[in-house]
Amino acid sequence: MGSTGSTGAVPDGTGVIQLDGYLSPFADSLKSRFSSAQKWIKTIDEHEGGFEKFTKGFEKFGLNVLENGDIIYREWAPNATQAYLVGDFNNWNRDTTPMKKDSFGVWEVLVPASSGQSAIAHGSKVKISMVTPSGERIERLPAWITRVTQNLSVSPIYDAVFWNPPKAEKYVFKNQKPPKPASARVYEAHVGISTPEEKVGTYKEFTKNILPRIKHLGYNIIQMMAIMEHPYYASFGYQVTSFFAASSRYGTPDDLKELIDTAHGLGITVLLDLVHSHACKNVDDGLNMFDGTDHQYFHGGVKGQHELWDSRLFNYGSHEVLRFLLSNLRFWMDEYQFDGFRFDGVTSMLYTHHGIGTGFSGGYHEYFGDNVDEGGVVYLMLANEMLHQLYPQCITIAEDVSGMPALCLPLSLGGVGFDYRLAMAIPDMWIKILKEKQDIDWDIGNICHTLINRRHGEKTIGYAESHDQALVGDKSLLFWLCDKELYTNMSTLTTFTPVIERGMGLHKLIRLITHGLGGEGYLNFEGNEFGHPEWLDFPRAGNNNSFWYARRQFNLIDDSLLRYKFLNEFDSKMQWTEEKYGWLHSPQAYISLKHEGDKVVVFERAGCVFIFNFHPTNSFADFRIGIEQAGTYKIVLNSDSPVFGGLGRIEEGTRFFTTPFEWNNRKNYTQVYIPTRTAMVLALE
């Protein structure tokens, strides 16, 4: 496991205390969770052949085809007294294909091939039919099924489909995976809404139309939302029923493989937005009540219910549940060649209160004790340890609002093992400012503090606005900034009004300062890079099942007469400038100036000098700024460039010479012209 530090002591989970002395009073809790994780690893090593074998549950469970065409189907359903495989292949006869149960509650049947051909046809429907101790007959979709389909004209309930295309039709990956990016620039995308048309977008359309846009923008990671199959489109993918099935509403498994392979060919890493925090409560096509009990995959009773999400909560302390979930991670990595995961709902997994009705003040007592769900913490430790052990290039991101210490430190130190956490306080701050403050009252010191307020040694991904803010009932940043004038004054043929000038200016500044100060990674939800108008609302009864708001209008940036293109190009320049200078993977910035009266911020990171003027009316000529490294500087990014919808007040070719005179605790200074609501980045020539 590696040592805890310079002491060379055997790891006991307290190595994190060397990095953060405030954790000392909680040494026993750290030891307890570490010990629990080690016990599981020992159990898996001794009884299951280690992570390597244990996490390949999909090779044993579900429907697997042997070389000779025979099919073996296995399912864990300990409460069932009888079980049968039924489907198109046996005319849904409940008696012709009985299964046998072993001492662990696993049912098995072999369906022999006929003339070298599998007896169950590719694309045909199957189910498991079971009898409970009360004599009740129940039918379920196989838990490990890799393809489910929905015909809404018949029923909202999914059908399980045996997916076994001929070898010649199976997608073959062509491209090498790109190396793990040093800087994480994440583009969060949802296949279904990635079209201006009023419909559900497809994997193939995303591959053809959206991947080139993401490449142009300069993002090097795509975070794919709503891939795990979910019956209700409007759930945004967060109510999963079939954990091994890629959503069929966008196309076939091979279409998704082509998408990921094409992204890899463009040098883009692909992460899956993973939902292991809870499961949809559907019975007919989900895991709920699978074998007739409420406590097979989930905790029984109230403990197994998420009252806010109206969903079921996994029992992470169960051996078979661990096999299912850890194998699920492995499946997406192996079968689809994903490069890692963004774990959704981590706060719910870490605490027994699931974050419901709980605010986090940052007091360390909130992260330990009875409120912590040690089973959830240990599962996340095991998941991260397994992934990073078997896939050293893997990336894992935690969506946690609590700020739990050591979440992004390795297990060997007593950490949970994630690579990154999301800086969820940052988008909340920006919305609060826009809702509650006049521009002249912006608290520059508080903005900077919130942007840099993160745990030392744990990597954070900053973002200016979240996908939740795009949903109906809330507004995107540009909508907050411009409101109704987005409908009337985003054409270059109309007046460049003060509202649009302010909105576009602050949209660029908010993104750039978040990018420069807010973390070791940056995330953007698709469409927000160009200030997507209006909101996101999926088809539902309340809107007459309309797709009008369930689409991202990329046509807006293709229209040369609209101003959205300027914001899009600024975002692209921002990503590619980071690619060149690498500030995201550089040490945290040194802020040399936070001037409340002038509303000016100056900081240095990765050799770049970032200068922001948030003042609503004042421009500053010959404004003196401190610079640590002497030399001649040039402008590498200028928000006021006409290419980005600016007014062109800054001379792009200006050279800035430093003077060896200490200013704002920096060894040198130079002088700049910084117009109202503009920002620029300087770098050495």
XYZ file of C-alpha atoms in Angstrom:
685
model
C 0.000 0.000 0.000
C 2.984 2.335 0.328
C 4.191 4.205 3.394
C 2.406 7.008 5.181
C 5.270 9.406 4.829
C 8.803 9.987 6.010
C 8.303 7.876 9.133
C 8.172 4.681 7.083
C 5.432 3.392 9.413
C 2.924 0.787 8.276
C -0.146 2.617 6.914
C -3.017 2.783 9.386
C -5.118 5.517 7.774
C -3.609 8.391 9.752
C -1.060 9.486 7.148
C -3.378 12.358 6.249
C -2.733 13.911 9.666
C 0.799 14.751 8.526
C -0.789 16.910 5.818
C -3.498 18.367 8.049
C -2.931 18.507 11.797
C -6.569 19.452 12.410
C -7.428 15.817 11.694
C -5.513 14.606 14.803
C -8.593 14.366 17.083
C -10.219 12.046 14.536
C -7.385 9.517 14.266
C -9.612 6.684 15.536
C -12.232 7.347 12.855
C -9.535 7.468 10.170
C -8.110 4.167 11.439
C -11.566 2.568 11.509
C -12.478 3.360 7.901
C -8.979 2.427 6.706
C -9.153 -0.869 8.614
C -12.581 -1.645 7.102
C -11.229 -1.035 3.597
C -8.216 -3.255 4.287
C -10.481 -6.039 5.603
C -12.479 -5.960 2.385
C -9.304 -6.010 0.283
C -8.041 -8.992 2.324
C -11.378 -10.807 1.913
C -11.397 -10.170 -1.823
C -7.774 -11.294 -2.127
C -8.308 -14.498 -0.130
C -11.702 -15.581 -1.449
C -12.118 -13.955 -4.862
C -8.641 -13.848 -6.408
C -8.176 -10.123 -5.792
C -9.653 -7.098 -7.530
C -8.627 -8.453 -10.932
C -11.038 -11.412 -10.730
C -13.649 -10.028 -8.340
C -14.414 -7.034 -10.560
C -15.061 -9.174 -13.629
C -18.443 -10.268 -12.333
C -19.922 -9.565 -15.764
C -17.978 -12.585 -17.106
C -19.844 -14.832 -14.646
C -23.208 -13.147 -14.135
C -25.769 -12.198 -16.752
C -25.907 -13.870 -20.155
C -22.500 -15.006 -21.409
C -21.815 -16.805 -24.689
C -19.262 -19.622 -24.766
C -16.978 -20.367 -27.716
C -19.293 -23.152 -28.936
C -22.375 -20.895 -28.886
C -23.770 -22.190 -25.591
C -25.167 -19.480 -23.339
C -24.751 -19.520 -19.570
C -27.059 -17.293 -17.564
C -26.430 -16.619 -13.871
C -28.352 -14.378 -11.491
C -28.055 -13.712 -7.762
C -31.533 -13.924 -6.244
C -31.254 -15.566 -2.805
C -34.915 -15.138 -1.821
C -36.308 -16.933 -4.885
C -37.344 -20.587 -4.481
C -37.613 -21.220 -8.235
C -36.201 -19.403 -11.252
C -36.617 -19.733 -15.010
C -35.138 -17.989 -18.019
C -37.928 -16.901 -20.364
C -37.974 -15.017 -23.634
C -38.663 -15.028 -27.336
C -36.328 -18.037 -27.659
C -38.702 -20.336 -25.716
C -41.960 -18.555 -26.541
C -42.044 -17.168 -23.001
C -42.778 -20.605 -21.599
C -42.199 -20.339 -17.857
C -41.301 -24.018 -17.412
C -38.978 -24.985 -20.283
C -35.744 -23.357 -19.054
C -35.487 -23.886 -15.268
C -32.446 -22.662 -13.344
C -30.518 -24.279 -10.484
C -29.582 -22.488 -7.261
C -26.277 -22.820 -5.420
C -25.557 -22.294 -1.713
C -24.787 -18.588 -2.284
C -28.207 -17.840 -3.786
C -26.913 -17.777 -7.371
C -29.168 -19.283 -10.040
C -27.691 -20.803 -13.196
C -28.829 -22.349 -16.464
C -27.031 -23.406 -19.634
C -28.871 -22.898 -22.916
C -27.129 -25.220 -25.407
C -26.316 -24.029 -28.894
C -28.118 -25.477 -31.897
C -25.886 -26.352 -34.884
C -23.182 -24.040 -33.558
C -25.624 -21.142 -33.287
C -26.728 -19.634 -29.983
C -30.290 -20.643 -29.181
C -31.144 -17.114 -28.078
C -31.135 -14.797 -31.089
C -29.312 -11.472 -31.070
C -31.818 -8.690 -30.360
C -34.455 -10.988 -28.883
C -36.142 -10.290 -25.558
C -35.525 -12.149 -22.277
C -36.565 -12.047 -18.629
C -36.013 -14.002 -15.453
C -39.188 -15.476 -13.980
C -39.016 -16.349 -10.266
C -41.201 -17.760 -7.516
C -40.930 -16.317 -3.995
C -41.413 -18.251 -0.721
C -45.029 -17.037 -0.608
C -45.657 -18.676 -3.980
C -45.866 -15.362 -5.831
C -44.586 -15.385 -9.422
C -42.409 -12.334 -10.255
C -40.629 -11.400 -13.465
C -37.635 -9.115 -13.754
C -35.087 -7.870 -16.267
C -31.709 -9.602 -15.720
C -29.678 -7.371 -13.377
C -26.506 -7.587 -15.512
C -28.248 -7.114 -18.882
C -26.281 -4.919 -21.310
C -29.149 -3.779 -23.536
C -32.663 -2.652 -22.661
C -35.146 -0.905 -24.927
C -38.302 1.109 -24.403
C -41.307 1.476 -26.675
C -43.269 4.351 -25.181
C -46.187 3.758 -27.557
C -46.669 0.383 -25.838
C -45.366 0.921 -22.288
C -42.819 2.994 -20.348
C -41.430 -0.268 -18.928
C -38.175 -1.443 -20.492
C -37.573 -4.772 -22.220
C -34.336 -6.685 -21.732
C -32.620 -7.503 -25.017
C -29.936 -10.153 -25.544
C -27.139 -8.238 -27.270
C -24.856 -10.563 -29.221
C -24.144 -9.127 -32.699
C -22.186 -11.224 -35.218
C -18.451 -10.771 -34.833
C -18.234 -8.953 -38.154
C -20.708 -6.324 -36.923
C -19.055 -5.634 -33.568
C -17.289 -2.299 -33.291
C -13.505 -2.613 -33.134
C -11.630 0.183 -31.342
C -9.036 1.794 -33.604
C -7.465 4.586 -31.575
C -5.078 4.643 -28.661
C -6.378 6.200 -25.472
C -4.843 9.645 -24.957
C -2.476 10.019 -21.987
C -3.973 11.287 -18.740
C -4.197 15.071 -19.204
C -2.028 17.215 -16.919
C -4.751 19.878 -16.864
C -8.384 18.807 -16.674
C -10.577 20.951 -18.948
C -13.919 19.175 -18.756
C -16.836 19.538 -21.160
C -19.998 18.145 -19.552
C -22.335 16.834 -22.248
C -25.672 15.048 -22.616
C -26.105 13.183 -25.913
C -29.873 13.569 -26.076
C -29.908 17.374 -25.887
C -26.841 17.844 -28.122
C -28.894 18.895 -31.118
C -30.769 22.068 -32.114
C -33.581 19.846 -33.417
C -36.681 19.101 -31.335
C -35.860 15.443 -30.683
C -33.545 13.106 -28.792
C -30.042 13.367 -30.232
C -28.077 10.234 -31.076
C -24.588 8.894 -30.393
C -23.819 9.099 -34.117
C -24.930 12.741 -34.337
C -22.818 13.589 -31.300
C -19.795 11.917 -32.897
C -20.280 13.769 -36.181
C -21.482 17.187 -34.973
C -20.409 17.782 -31.378
C -16.984 16.158 -31.038
C -15.428 18.574 -33.590
C -16.918 21.524 -31.651
C -15.433 20.260 -28.377
C -12.052 19.815 -30.053
C -12.225 23.354 -31.467
C -13.058 24.707 -28.017
C -9.949 23.079 -26.555
C -11.527 20.869 -23.900
C -9.551 17.671 -23.327
C -12.100 15.719 -21.267
C -15.756 14.974 -22.000
C -17.993 14.034 -19.083
C -20.887 12.040 -20.544
C -24.172 12.437 -18.698
C -27.205 10.127 -18.749
C -25.520 7.117 -20.356
C -26.515 4.446 -17.803
C -30.051 3.423 -18.713
C -32.828 5.397 -17.069
C -36.541 5.074 -17.840
C -37.487 8.722 -17.310
C -35.720 11.014 -19.796
C -36.387 14.080 -17.627
C -34.394 12.575 -14.725
C -31.229 13.845 -16.495
C -29.959 10.266 -16.201
C -29.900 10.169 -12.407
C -32.554 7.456 -11.880
C -30.802 4.344 -13.183
C -32.555 1.012 -13.690
C -30.075 -1.060 -15.752
C -26.516 -0.381 -14.599
C -24.727 -2.288 -17.367
C -26.844 -0.956 -20.235
C -25.919 2.126 -22.260
C -29.056 4.131 -22.928
C -30.770 2.808 -26.055
C -32.684 6.048 -26.704
C -29.507 7.437 -28.369
C -28.557 4.362 -30.420
C -26.707 1.061 -30.088
C -23.784 0.046 -27.847
C -21.558 0.082 -30.932
C -22.595 3.667 -31.690
C -21.408 4.692 -28.213
C -18.142 2.798 -28.700
C -17.584 4.661 -31.962
C -18.209 7.967 -30.164
C -15.632 7.198 -27.461
C -13.095 5.834 -29.949
C -13.472 8.921 -32.155
C -12.984 11.183 -29.132
C -9.797 9.263 -28.287
C -8.624 9.812 -31.857
C -9.055 13.552 -31.275
C -6.949 13.328 -28.114
C -9.978 13.696 -25.838
C -10.438 11.695 -22.624
C -13.992 10.443 -21.906
C -15.514 10.091 -18.434
C -18.826 8.493 -17.484
C -21.173 10.354 -15.155
C -21.659 7.417 -12.790
C -24.652 6.905 -10.497
C -23.763 4.517 -7.675
C -25.259 6.734 -4.970
C -28.776 5.371 -5.432
C -31.020 3.494 -7.877
C -34.426 4.036 -9.421
C -37.199 2.452 -7.350
C -38.794 0.788 -10.406
C -39.583 -2.869 -9.751
C -40.576 -4.215 -13.177
C -37.432 -2.975 -14.952
C -35.066 -2.073 -12.101
C -33.187 -3.622 -9.169
C -35.815 -2.726 -6.556
C -37.482 -5.807 -4.983
C -35.516 -7.901 -7.472
C -35.931 -11.234 -5.658
C -39.092 -10.158 -3.862
C -37.300 -8.595 -0.892
C -36.492 -4.935 -0.277
C -33.033 -5.761 1.104
C -31.219 -7.660 -1.662
C -29.203 -4.867 -3.300
C -30.371 -2.169 -0.915
C -30.766 -1.531 2.792
C -34.132 -2.739 4.017
C -36.787 -0.447 5.403
C -36.375 3.301 5.840
C -32.568 3.073 5.717
C -32.838 1.953 2.097
C -34.985 4.909 0.978
C -33.746 8.324 -0.161
C -36.612 10.565 0.863
C -35.621 13.495 -1.377
C -34.823 11.524 -4.523
C -37.565 8.907 -3.972
C -35.080 6.163 -4.787
C -33.320 3.144 -3.263
C -29.988 3.197 -1.396
C -27.394 0.475 -1.894
C -26.099 -1.684 0.938
C -22.371 -1.102 0.407
C -21.544 -3.589 3.168
C -22.849 -6.563 1.152
C -20.333 -8.808 -0.603
C -22.532 -9.318 -3.661
C -23.466 -5.634 -3.900
C -19.745 -4.810 -3.888
C -19.206 -7.351 -6.663
C -22.032 -5.792 -8.674
C -20.903 -2.170 -8.279
C -17.143 -2.713 -8.634
C -17.738 -4.936 -11.676
C -19.966 -2.217 -13.081
C -17.026 0.210 -12.967
C -14.802 -2.358 -14.644
C -17.406 -3.072 -17.320
C -17.613 0.552 -18.467
C -13.801 0.763 -18.533
C -13.294 -2.498 -20.448
C -16.311 -2.793 -22.722
C -16.664 0.859 -23.706
C -13.106 2.100 -23.055
C -14.174 4.955 -20.796
C -11.227 6.672 -19.093
C -12.787 7.208 -15.689
C -15.803 8.484 -13.825
C -17.489 11.476 -12.257
C -19.199 9.937 -9.212
C -22.602 11.543 -8.728
C -24.179 12.138 -5.328
C -21.049 11.439 -3.280
C -22.371 13.512 -0.350
C -25.332 11.137 -0.108
C -22.942 8.173 0.028
C -20.681 9.684 2.695
C -23.316 10.558 5.310
C -26.258 8.804 6.937
C -28.282 12.022 6.571
C -27.367 12.008 2.825
C -26.878 15.781 2.963
C -30.639 16.312 3.342
C -31.411 19.410 5.401
C -27.773 19.682 6.431
C -25.473 22.630 5.929
C -21.717 22.184 6.199
C -19.820 24.888 8.079
C -16.398 23.334 7.531
C -16.107 22.185 11.146
C -14.188 18.908 11.189
C -16.664 17.292 13.590
C -19.140 17.228 10.675
C -16.913 14.828 8.736
C -16.620 12.153 11.423
C -18.811 10.385 13.950
C -22.327 8.991 13.743
C -23.342 11.134 10.760
C -20.816 9.399 8.543
C -21.864 6.288 6.616
C -18.689 4.246 6.935
C -20.022 1.674 4.456
C -20.360 4.363 1.785
C -16.933 5.823 2.574
C -15.314 2.381 2.410
C -17.037 1.539 -0.884
C -15.610 4.723 -2.426
C -12.160 3.840 -1.030
C -12.381 0.383 -2.628
C -13.706 1.740 -5.928
C -10.893 4.270 -6.237
C -8.224 1.814 -5.110
C -9.410 -0.800 -7.624
C -9.642 1.673 -10.499
C -6.238 3.252 -9.918
C -4.608 -0.117 -9.340
C -5.963 -1.706 -12.528
C -6.055 1.479 -14.628
C -3.231 3.820 -13.520
C -4.345 6.474 -16.060
C -7.923 6.485 -14.736
C -9.517 9.762 -13.568
C -12.136 9.904 -10.814
C -14.056 13.032 -9.801
C -16.220 13.375 -6.680
C -19.393 15.450 -6.625
C -19.377 16.322 -2.928
C -20.801 19.473 -1.412
C -19.539 18.819 2.124
C -15.805 19.324 1.629
C -14.842 16.114 3.438
C -11.082 16.129 4.166
C -8.873 13.539 2.438
C -11.494 12.801 -0.229
C -8.815 13.345 -2.899
C -5.857 11.704 -1.185
C -4.756 8.092 -1.755
C -5.957 5.201 0.388
C -2.383 4.595 1.588
C -2.614 7.909 3.491
C -6.114 7.195 4.746
C -7.775 9.128 1.941
C -10.787 8.131 -0.157
C -8.712 8.148 -3.350
C -10.427 10.488 -5.824
C -8.321 12.496 -8.273
C -10.512 15.605 -8.140
C -13.457 17.062 -6.299
C -15.908 19.606 -7.713
C -15.742 23.137 -6.239
C -19.475 23.354 -5.724
C -19.327 26.608 -3.730
C -18.078 28.603 -6.737
C -21.181 28.519 -8.985
C -23.345 29.174 -5.920
C -21.259 32.280 -5.203
C -21.636 33.698 -8.721
C -25.416 33.231 -8.757
C -25.727 34.792 -5.296
C -23.698 37.835 -6.413
C -25.735 38.327 -9.589
C -29.037 37.962 -7.735
C -28.241 40.113 -4.720
C -25.541 42.726 -5.474
C -25.059 45.773 -7.638
C -21.832 45.629 -9.667
C -20.237 48.423 -7.636
C -20.874 46.410 -4.439
C -19.111 43.227 -5.536
C -16.846 42.049 -2.702
C -13.567 41.420 -4.541
C -11.870 39.945 -1.463
C -14.681 37.451 -0.896
C -14.725 36.441 -4.572
C -10.988 35.699 -4.487
C -11.271 33.877 -1.159
C -14.075 31.627 -2.407
C -12.139 30.829 -5.587
C -8.972 29.759 -3.744
C -10.606 28.273 -0.635
C -9.758 24.618 -1.163
C -7.908 21.888 0.677
C -4.149 21.955 0.144
C -2.900 18.910 -1.735
C -6.366 17.874 -2.955
C -7.178 18.734 -6.556
C -10.338 20.668 -7.292
C -12.308 21.347 -10.458
C -13.721 24.849 -10.605
C -16.744 25.874 -12.622
C -18.701 29.073 -13.076
C -22.155 27.528 -13.442
C -23.627 24.055 -13.048
C -26.011 22.048 -15.198
C -28.623 22.379 -12.427
C -28.659 26.143 -12.996
C -29.615 25.556 -16.622
C -32.756 23.672 -15.601
C -36.219 25.172 -15.732
C -36.836 27.371 -12.698
C -33.317 28.790 -12.711
C -31.212 30.742 -15.182
C -27.793 30.459 -16.761
C -25.284 33.222 -15.990
C -25.841 35.035 -19.278
C -29.607 34.892 -18.767
C -29.176 36.434 -15.301
C -26.928 39.100 -16.816
C -28.949 40.004 -19.924
C -32.459 38.691 -19.282
C -34.980 39.711 -21.968
C -32.391 41.522 -24.113
C -31.053 38.094 -25.134
C -34.173 37.960 -27.324
C -33.757 41.396 -28.865
C -30.124 42.481 -28.896
C -27.843 39.507 -29.547
C -27.801 40.273 -33.263
C -24.811 42.247 -34.546
C -27.348 44.244 -36.595
C -28.915 45.606 -33.396
C -27.559 48.144 -30.923
C -24.776 46.954 -28.640
C -26.733 48.023 -25.576
C -25.252 48.636 -22.111
C -27.037 45.480 -20.886
C -25.492 43.262 -23.577
C -22.084 44.925 -23.209
C -22.166 44.327 -19.445
C -23.501 40.782 -19.829
C -20.923 39.658 -22.352
C -18.108 41.406 -20.501
C -18.901 39.828 -17.145
C -19.619 36.434 -18.748
C -16.028 36.389 -19.997
C -14.516 37.759 -16.780
C -16.395 35.328 -14.519
C -15.210 32.375 -16.603
C -11.613 33.516 -16.843
C -11.154 34.293 -13.143
C -12.790 30.950 -12.266
C -10.446 29.235 -14.718
C -7.368 30.988 -13.364
C -8.053 30.858 -9.629
C -10.747 28.250 -9.036
C -8.915 24.953 -9.102
C -6.674 22.394 -10.724
C -9.332 21.697 -13.340
C -12.183 23.546 -15.051
C -15.647 22.346 -16.049
C -18.280 23.711 -18.424
C -21.770 22.406 -19.155
C -22.401 22.260 -22.880
C -23.807 25.409 -24.396
C -22.868 27.600 -21.441
C -19.539 28.392 -23.093
C -21.413 30.645 -25.516
C -24.072 31.843 -23.066
C -26.867 29.509 -24.182
C -30.170 31.376 -23.848
C -33.226 30.213 -21.938
C -33.329 27.085 -19.809
C -33.358 23.316 -20.047
C -36.673 21.516 -19.675
C -37.131 17.902 -20.717
C -40.346 16.646 -22.322
C -42.914 15.959 -19.610
C -46.650 16.145 -19.011
C -46.313 19.702 -17.656
C -44.995 21.023 -21.000
C -47.029 18.794 -23.347
C -43.969 16.586 -23.877
C -42.233 19.355 -25.781
C -38.605 19.170 -26.894
C -38.412 22.946 -27.425
C -36.233 23.478 -24.348
C -34.594 20.030 -24.371
C -31.997 20.922 -27.000
C -28.770 22.862 -27.171
C -28.979 25.449 -29.948
C -25.511 25.181 -31.479
C -26.960 26.848 -34.568
C -26.682 30.130 -32.630
C -22.879 30.143 -32.850
C -22.949 29.171 -36.514
C -24.962 32.286 -37.324
C -22.394 34.996 -38.125
C -24.954 37.712 -37.361
C -25.339 36.666 -33.714
C -23.035 37.656 -30.848
C -22.943 34.154 -29.304
C -20.018 33.309 -31.587
C -17.875 35.878 -29.740
C -18.356 34.152 -26.387
C -17.700 30.776 -28.010
C -14.409 31.970 -29.475
C -13.342 33.538 -26.175
C -13.948 30.216 -24.427
C -11.896 28.435 -27.080
C -9.027 30.910 -26.741
C -9.146 30.523 -22.952
C -8.852 26.708 -23.146
C -6.064 26.740 -25.735
C -4.138 29.412 -23.809
C -4.297 27.161 -20.743
C -3.123 24.251 -22.901
C -0.030 26.291 -23.786
C 0.832 27.680 -20.338
C -0.676 25.000 -18.054
C -1.884 27.090 -15.140
C -4.389 24.449 -14.029
C -1.645 21.974 -13.158
C 0.600 24.670 -11.672
C 0.743 25.707 -7.988
C -2.052 27.929 -6.723
C -1.938 31.543 -7.865
C -0.306 34.391 -5.963
C -2.807 37.237 -5.734
C -0.874 40.505 -5.542
C -3.863 42.860 -5.696
C -7.500 42.752 -4.595
C -8.613 46.401 -4.736
C -12.137 46.929 -3.433
C -12.433 50.543 -4.642
C -11.020 50.002 -8.125
C -12.524 46.472 -8.387
C -9.195 45.261 -9.792
C -7.680 41.795 -9.260
C -4.125 40.868 -10.277
C -2.564 37.442 -9.808
C 0.211 35.298 -11.245
C 0.077 31.609 -12.039
C 2.286 29.438 -14.256
C 4.261 32.506 -15.300
C 1.130 34.236 -16.574
C -0.138 37.540 -15.175
C -3.929 37.810 -14.946
C -5.434 41.319 -14.708
C -9.159 41.945 -14.138
C -11.123 45.181 -13.930
C -14.625 44.494 -12.590
C -15.424 48.185 -12.138
C -18.728 49.024 -13.877
C -17.627 52.476 -15.116
C -13.950 53.198 -14.455
C -11.102 52.399 -16.830
C -7.518 52.760 -15.625
C -4.589 54.072 -17.681
C -0.996 53.453 -16.582
C -2.270 51.168 -13.822
C 0.731 49.834 -11.916
C 0.804 46.087 -11.197
C 3.379 43.936 -9.419
C 5.175 41.128 -11.274
C 7.605 38.690 -9.681
C 9.557 37.635 -12.771
C 11.368 40.384 -14.684
C 11.191 40.543 -18.450
C 9.189 41.732 -21.420
C 5.550 40.627 -21.430
C 2.985 40.333 -24.220
C -0.804 39.910 -24.252
C -1.838 36.273 -24.741
C -5.555 36.691 -23.960
C -7.628 39.871 -24.125
C -11.341 39.827 -23.356
C -11.798 43.212 -25.075
C -10.675 41.945 -28.468
C -13.300 42.542 -31.204
C -12.905 38.837 -32.063
C -14.518 38.150 -28.668
C -17.174 40.848 -28.946
C -15.077 43.451 -27.135
C -14.601 47.098 -28.008
C -10.927 46.856 -29.025
C -9.705 49.383 -26.494
C -6.523 47.450 -25.690
C -3.684 47.527 -28.228
C -2.946 43.826 -28.756
C 0.665 44.364 -29.826
C 1.645 46.240 -26.684
C 4.882 45.094 -25.022
C 5.149 45.466 -21.266
C 8.609 46.050 -19.787
C 9.141 45.420 -16.084
C 10.902 47.866 -13.765
C 12.952 46.442 -10.856
C 11.036 48.197 -8.102
C 9.002 46.301 -5.505
C 5.235 46.730 -5.856
C 2.457 44.823 -4.087
C 5.035 42.408 -2.608
C 6.395 41.565 -6.061
C 9.984 42.319 -7.139
C 9.024 44.277 -10.267
C 6.216 46.312 -11.723
C 4.803 47.280 -15.079
C 1.961 49.570 -16.108
C -1.133 48.607 -18.078
C -4.276 50.122 -19.521
C -7.244 48.148 -18.221
C -10.695 49.311 -19.444
C -13.894 48.771 -17.486
C -15.157 45.154 -17.347
C -12.172 43.694 -19.194
C -9.475 41.179 -18.425
C -6.187 40.240 -19.991
C -3.492 37.647 -19.489
C 0.167 38.518 -20.008
C 3.066 36.116 -20.527
C 6.777 36.521 -21.157
C 7.747 36.998 -24.776
